PDB file of C-alpha atoms in Angstrom:
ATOM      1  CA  UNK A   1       9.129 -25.207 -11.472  1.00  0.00           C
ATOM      2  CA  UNK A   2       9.041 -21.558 -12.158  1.00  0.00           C
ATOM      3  CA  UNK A   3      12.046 -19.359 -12.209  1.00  0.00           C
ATOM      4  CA  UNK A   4      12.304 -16.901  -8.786  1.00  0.00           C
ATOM      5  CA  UNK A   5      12.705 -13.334  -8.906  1.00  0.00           C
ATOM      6  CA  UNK A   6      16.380 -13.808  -7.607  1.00  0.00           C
ATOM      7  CA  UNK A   7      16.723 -16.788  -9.899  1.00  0.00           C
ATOM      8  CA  UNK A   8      15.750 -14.392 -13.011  1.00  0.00           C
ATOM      9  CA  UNK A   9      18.284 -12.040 -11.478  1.00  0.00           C
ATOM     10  CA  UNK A  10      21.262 -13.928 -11.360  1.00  0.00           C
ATOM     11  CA  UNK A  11      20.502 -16.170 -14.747  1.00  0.00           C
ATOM     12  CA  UNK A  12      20.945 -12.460 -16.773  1.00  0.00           C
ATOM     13  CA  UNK A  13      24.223 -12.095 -15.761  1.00  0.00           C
ATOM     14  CA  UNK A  14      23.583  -8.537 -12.796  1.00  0.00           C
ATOM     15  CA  UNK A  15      22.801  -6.435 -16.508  1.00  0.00           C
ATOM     16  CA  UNK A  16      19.020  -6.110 -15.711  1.00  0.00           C
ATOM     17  CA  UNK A  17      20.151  -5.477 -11.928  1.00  0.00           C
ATOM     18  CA  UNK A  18      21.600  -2.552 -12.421  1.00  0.00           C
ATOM     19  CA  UNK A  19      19.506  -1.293 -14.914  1.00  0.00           C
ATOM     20  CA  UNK A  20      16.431  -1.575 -12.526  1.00  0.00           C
ATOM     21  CA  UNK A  21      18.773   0.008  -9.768  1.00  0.00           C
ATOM     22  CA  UNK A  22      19.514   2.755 -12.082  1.00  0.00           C
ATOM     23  CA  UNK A  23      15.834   3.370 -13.329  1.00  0.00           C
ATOM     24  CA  UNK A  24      14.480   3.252  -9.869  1.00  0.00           C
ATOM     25  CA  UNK A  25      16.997   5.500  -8.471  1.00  0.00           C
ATOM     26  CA  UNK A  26      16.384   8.283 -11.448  1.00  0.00           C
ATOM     27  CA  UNK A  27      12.702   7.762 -10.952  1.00  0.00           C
ATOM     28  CA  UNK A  28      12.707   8.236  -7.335  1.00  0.00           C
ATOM     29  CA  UNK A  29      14.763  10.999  -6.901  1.00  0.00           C
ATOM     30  CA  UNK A  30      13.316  14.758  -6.057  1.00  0.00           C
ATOM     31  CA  UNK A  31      13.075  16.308  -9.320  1.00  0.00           C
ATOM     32  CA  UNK A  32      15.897  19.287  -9.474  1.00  0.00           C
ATOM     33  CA  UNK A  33      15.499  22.337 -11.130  1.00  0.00           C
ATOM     34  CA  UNK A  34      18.846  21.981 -12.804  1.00  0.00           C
ATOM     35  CA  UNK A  35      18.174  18.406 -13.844  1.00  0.00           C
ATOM     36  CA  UNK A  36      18.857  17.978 -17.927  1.00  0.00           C
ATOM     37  CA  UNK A  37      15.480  16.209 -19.458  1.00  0.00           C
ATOM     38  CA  UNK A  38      17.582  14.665 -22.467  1.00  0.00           C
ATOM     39  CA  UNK A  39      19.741  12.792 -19.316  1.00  0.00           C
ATOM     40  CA  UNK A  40      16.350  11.385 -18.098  1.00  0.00           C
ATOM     41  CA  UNK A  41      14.225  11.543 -20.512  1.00  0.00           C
ATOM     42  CA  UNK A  42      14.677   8.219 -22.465  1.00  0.00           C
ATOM     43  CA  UNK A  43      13.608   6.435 -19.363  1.00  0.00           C
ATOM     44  CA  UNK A  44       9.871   6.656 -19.460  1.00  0.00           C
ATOM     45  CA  UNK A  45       9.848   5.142 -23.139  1.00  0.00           C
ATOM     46  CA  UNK A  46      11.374   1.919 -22.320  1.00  0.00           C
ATOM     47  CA  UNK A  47       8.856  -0.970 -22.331  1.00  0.00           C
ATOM     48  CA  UNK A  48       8.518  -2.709 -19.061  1.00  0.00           C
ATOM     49  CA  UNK A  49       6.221  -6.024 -18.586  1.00  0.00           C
ATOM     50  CA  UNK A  50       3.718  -5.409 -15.636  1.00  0.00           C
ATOM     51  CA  UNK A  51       2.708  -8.606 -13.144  1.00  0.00           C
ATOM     52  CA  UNK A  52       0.790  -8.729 -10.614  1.00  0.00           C
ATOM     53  CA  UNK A  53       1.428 -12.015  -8.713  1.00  0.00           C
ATOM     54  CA  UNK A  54      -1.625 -13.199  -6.856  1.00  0.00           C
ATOM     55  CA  UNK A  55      -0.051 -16.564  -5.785  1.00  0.00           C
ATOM     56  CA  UNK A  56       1.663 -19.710  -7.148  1.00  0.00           C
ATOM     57  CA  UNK A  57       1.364 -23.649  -6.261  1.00  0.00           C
ATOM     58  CA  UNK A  58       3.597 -26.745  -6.694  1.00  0.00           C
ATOM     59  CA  UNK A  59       1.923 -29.785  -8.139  1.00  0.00           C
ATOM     60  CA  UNK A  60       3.100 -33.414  -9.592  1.00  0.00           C
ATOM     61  CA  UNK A  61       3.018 -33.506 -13.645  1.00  0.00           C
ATOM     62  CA  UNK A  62       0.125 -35.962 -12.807  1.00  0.00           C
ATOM     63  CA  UNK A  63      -1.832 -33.475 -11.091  1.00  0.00           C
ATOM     64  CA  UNK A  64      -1.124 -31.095 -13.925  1.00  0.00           C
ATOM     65  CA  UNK A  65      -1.874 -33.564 -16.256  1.00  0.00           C
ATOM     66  CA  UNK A  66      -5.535 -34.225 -14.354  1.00  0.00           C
ATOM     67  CA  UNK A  67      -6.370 -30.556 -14.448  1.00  0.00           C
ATOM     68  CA  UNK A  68      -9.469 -30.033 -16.284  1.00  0.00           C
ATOM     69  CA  UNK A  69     -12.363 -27.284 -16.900  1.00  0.00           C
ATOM     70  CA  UNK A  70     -13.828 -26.751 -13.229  1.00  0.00           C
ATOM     71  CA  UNK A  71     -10.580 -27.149 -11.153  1.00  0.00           C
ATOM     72  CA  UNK A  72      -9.717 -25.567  -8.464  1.00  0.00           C
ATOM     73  CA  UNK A  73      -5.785 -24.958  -8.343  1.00  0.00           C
ATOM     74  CA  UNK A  74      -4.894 -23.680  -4.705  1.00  0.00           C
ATOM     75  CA  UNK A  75      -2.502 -21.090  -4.252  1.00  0.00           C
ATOM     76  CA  UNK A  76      -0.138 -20.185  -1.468  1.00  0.00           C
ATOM     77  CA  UNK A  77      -1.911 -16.894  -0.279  1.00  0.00           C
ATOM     78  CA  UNK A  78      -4.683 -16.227   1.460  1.00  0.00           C
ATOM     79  CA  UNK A  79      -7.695 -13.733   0.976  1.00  0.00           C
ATOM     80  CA  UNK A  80      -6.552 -10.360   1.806  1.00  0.00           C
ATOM     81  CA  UNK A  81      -2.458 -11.470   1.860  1.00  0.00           C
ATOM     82  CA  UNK A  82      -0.659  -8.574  -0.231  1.00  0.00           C
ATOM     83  CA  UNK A  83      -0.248  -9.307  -3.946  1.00  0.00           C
ATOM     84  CA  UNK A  84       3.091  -8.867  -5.765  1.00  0.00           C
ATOM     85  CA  UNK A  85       3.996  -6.611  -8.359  1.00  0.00           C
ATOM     86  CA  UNK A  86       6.131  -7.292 -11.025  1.00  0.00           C
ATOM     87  CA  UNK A  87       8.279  -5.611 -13.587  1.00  0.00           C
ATOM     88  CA  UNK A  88      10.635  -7.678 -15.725  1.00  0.00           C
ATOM     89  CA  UNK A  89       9.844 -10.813 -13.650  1.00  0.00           C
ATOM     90  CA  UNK A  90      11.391  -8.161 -10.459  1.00  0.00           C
ATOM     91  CA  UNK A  91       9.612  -7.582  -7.311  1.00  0.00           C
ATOM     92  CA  UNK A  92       9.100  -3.876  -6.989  1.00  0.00           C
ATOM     93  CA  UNK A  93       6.331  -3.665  -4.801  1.00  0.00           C
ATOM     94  CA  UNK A  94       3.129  -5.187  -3.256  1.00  0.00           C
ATOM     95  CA  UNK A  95      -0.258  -4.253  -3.482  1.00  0.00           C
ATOM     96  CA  UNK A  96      -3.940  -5.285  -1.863  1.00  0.00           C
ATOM     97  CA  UNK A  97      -6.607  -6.140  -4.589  1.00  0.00           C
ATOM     98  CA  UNK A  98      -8.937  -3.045  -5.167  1.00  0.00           C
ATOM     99  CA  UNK A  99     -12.614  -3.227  -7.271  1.00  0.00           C
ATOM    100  CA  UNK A 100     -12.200   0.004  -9.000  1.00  0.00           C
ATOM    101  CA  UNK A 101     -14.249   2.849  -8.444  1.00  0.00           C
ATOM    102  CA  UNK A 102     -14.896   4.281 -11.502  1.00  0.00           C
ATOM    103  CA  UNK A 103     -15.786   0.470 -13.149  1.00  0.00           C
ATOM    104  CA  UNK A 104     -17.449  -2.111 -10.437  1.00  0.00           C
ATOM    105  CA  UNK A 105     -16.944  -4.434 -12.800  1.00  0.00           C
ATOM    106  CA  UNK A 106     -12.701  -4.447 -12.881  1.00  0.00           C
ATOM    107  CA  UNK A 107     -10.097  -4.499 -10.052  1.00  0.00           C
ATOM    108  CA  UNK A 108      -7.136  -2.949  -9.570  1.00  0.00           C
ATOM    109  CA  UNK A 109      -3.973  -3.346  -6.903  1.00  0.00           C
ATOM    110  CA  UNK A 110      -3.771  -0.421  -4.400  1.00  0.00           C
ATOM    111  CA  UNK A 111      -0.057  -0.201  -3.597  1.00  0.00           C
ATOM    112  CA  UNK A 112       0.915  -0.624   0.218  1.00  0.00           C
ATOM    113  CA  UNK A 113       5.017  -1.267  -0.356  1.00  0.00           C
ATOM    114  CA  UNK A 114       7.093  -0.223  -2.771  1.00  0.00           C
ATOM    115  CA  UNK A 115      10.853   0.485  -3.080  1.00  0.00           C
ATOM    116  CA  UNK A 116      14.086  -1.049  -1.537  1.00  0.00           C
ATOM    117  CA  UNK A 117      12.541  -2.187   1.367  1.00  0.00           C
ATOM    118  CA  UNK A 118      10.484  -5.189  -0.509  1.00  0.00           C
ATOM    119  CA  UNK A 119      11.969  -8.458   0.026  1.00  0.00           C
ATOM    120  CA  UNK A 120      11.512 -11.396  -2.235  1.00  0.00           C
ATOM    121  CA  UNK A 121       9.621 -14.136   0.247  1.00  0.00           C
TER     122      UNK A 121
END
């Protein structure tokens, strides 16, 4: 069974917590005149890992186990359900699935929440 967003949380002891509170806080605010780049700037270097979550499914080992070229694994969303973005295995926002404009052939994630008032579901 995978790890939750609150179970990755709590298992790193509140240190990526606040750090995430403290990045998203710095990043949201208005930019100020008077604010010192050398107090924000080391911020936007720091490498983050991006997810976009389009579902997940519990199965039996043996139904793992049986899972071959051709299967179908059936997830917990439906077509059209928001999507959830990641960062550092923390839910920051949620998104729809987009085909890209400028390349037919990709897709993207249009953001429709983001912020403090995403709950984990």
């Amino acid at each position: 069974m995978s790890k939750t967003p609150s179970a990755v949380h709590k298992s790193e002891g509140g240190t990526l917590d606040k750090a995430i509170e403290e990045m998203r806080s710095a990043l949201h605010e208005e930019a100020q005149p008077n604010m010192d780049a050398e107090k924000t700037g080391f911020l936007v270097d720091i490498p983050v890992e991006l997810q976009i979550v389009l579902g997940s499914a519990e199965m039996t080992v043996s139904e793992l186990m049986a899972l071959q070229r051709g299967s179908t694994v059936s997830l917990d969303r439906r077509i059209g359900e928001p999507v959830e973005i990641m960062v550092n295995g923390r839910l920051i926002a949620r998104g729809e699935i987009t085909i890209l404009e400028n390349d037919p052939s990709r897709f993207g994630v249009r953001l429709t929440e983001i912020g403090g008032s995403i709950k984990a579901e």
